Amino acid sequence: MENCEIKELRKKILNGLNLSYRKLLETRKQLNETIVVSEGGKVVLLEAKKVRLKVYK
């Protein structure tokens, strides 16, 4: 694969992961659940309704 093909594939994979995470988070918000994430090796519990997503371009 050429370098630009690899970059495009990487971009598509990251976009797919982003969409999946957003869908999961929206479901959790509707159910008013807690989500568990890892931050710097520590487990963090977050209320889904309080989580704000950043948009990266």
C-alpha positions as CSV (number, residue, x, y, z in Angstrom):
1,M,0.0,0.0,0.0
2,E,1.1,3.5,-0.7
3,N,1.5,6.0,2.1
4,C,-1.6,8.0,1.1
5,E,-3.7,4.8,1.0
6,I,-2.5,3.9,4.5
7,K,-3.4,7.5,5.8
8,E,-6.9,7.2,4.2
9,L,-7.5,3.8,5.7
10,R,-6.3,5.0,9.1
11,K,-8.7,8.0,8.8
12,K,-11.6,5.7,8.0
13,I,-10.9,3.4,10.9
14,L,-10.7,6.3,13.4
15,N,-13.9,7.8,12.0
16,G,-15.6,4.4,12.5
17,L,-14.4,4.2,16.0
18,N,-15.6,7.7,16.7
19,L,-19.0,7.0,15.4
20,S,-19.3,3.8,17.4
21,Y,-18.3,5.6,20.6
22,R,-20.8,8.4,20.0
23,K,-23.6,5.9,19.5
24,L,-22.6,4.0,22.7
25,L,-22.5,7.3,24.6
26,E,-25.8,8.4,23.3
27,T,-27.4,5.1,24.4
28,R,-25.8,5.4,27.9
29,K,-27.1,9.0,28.2
30,Q,-30.7,7.9,27.4
31,L,-30.4,5.2,30.0
32,N,-28.8,7.6,32.5
33,E,-25.9,5.1,33.1
34,T,-22.3,5.4,34.3
35,I,-19.5,4.7,31.9
36,V,-16.0,3.4,32.8
37,V,-13.0,4.8,31.1
38,S,-9.2,4.5,31.6
39,E,-7.3,7.7,32.0
40,G,-3.6,7.6,32.6
41,G,-3.8,4.0,33.8
42,K,-6.5,4.8,36.4
43,V,-10.2,3.7,36.1
44,V,-12.6,6.6,36.1
45,L,-16.4,6.4,36.4
46,L,-18.3,9.1,34.6
47,E,-22.0,9.9,34.4
48,A,-22.8,9.6,30.8
49,K,-25.1,12.6,30.8
50,K,-22.2,14.9,31.9
51,V,-19.8,13.7,29.2
52,R,-19.1,16.2,26.4
53,L,-17.4,15.0,23.2
54,K,-14.7,17.0,21.4
55,V,-14.8,17.2,17.6
56,Y,-11.5,16.6,16.0
57,K,-10.9,17.5,12.3
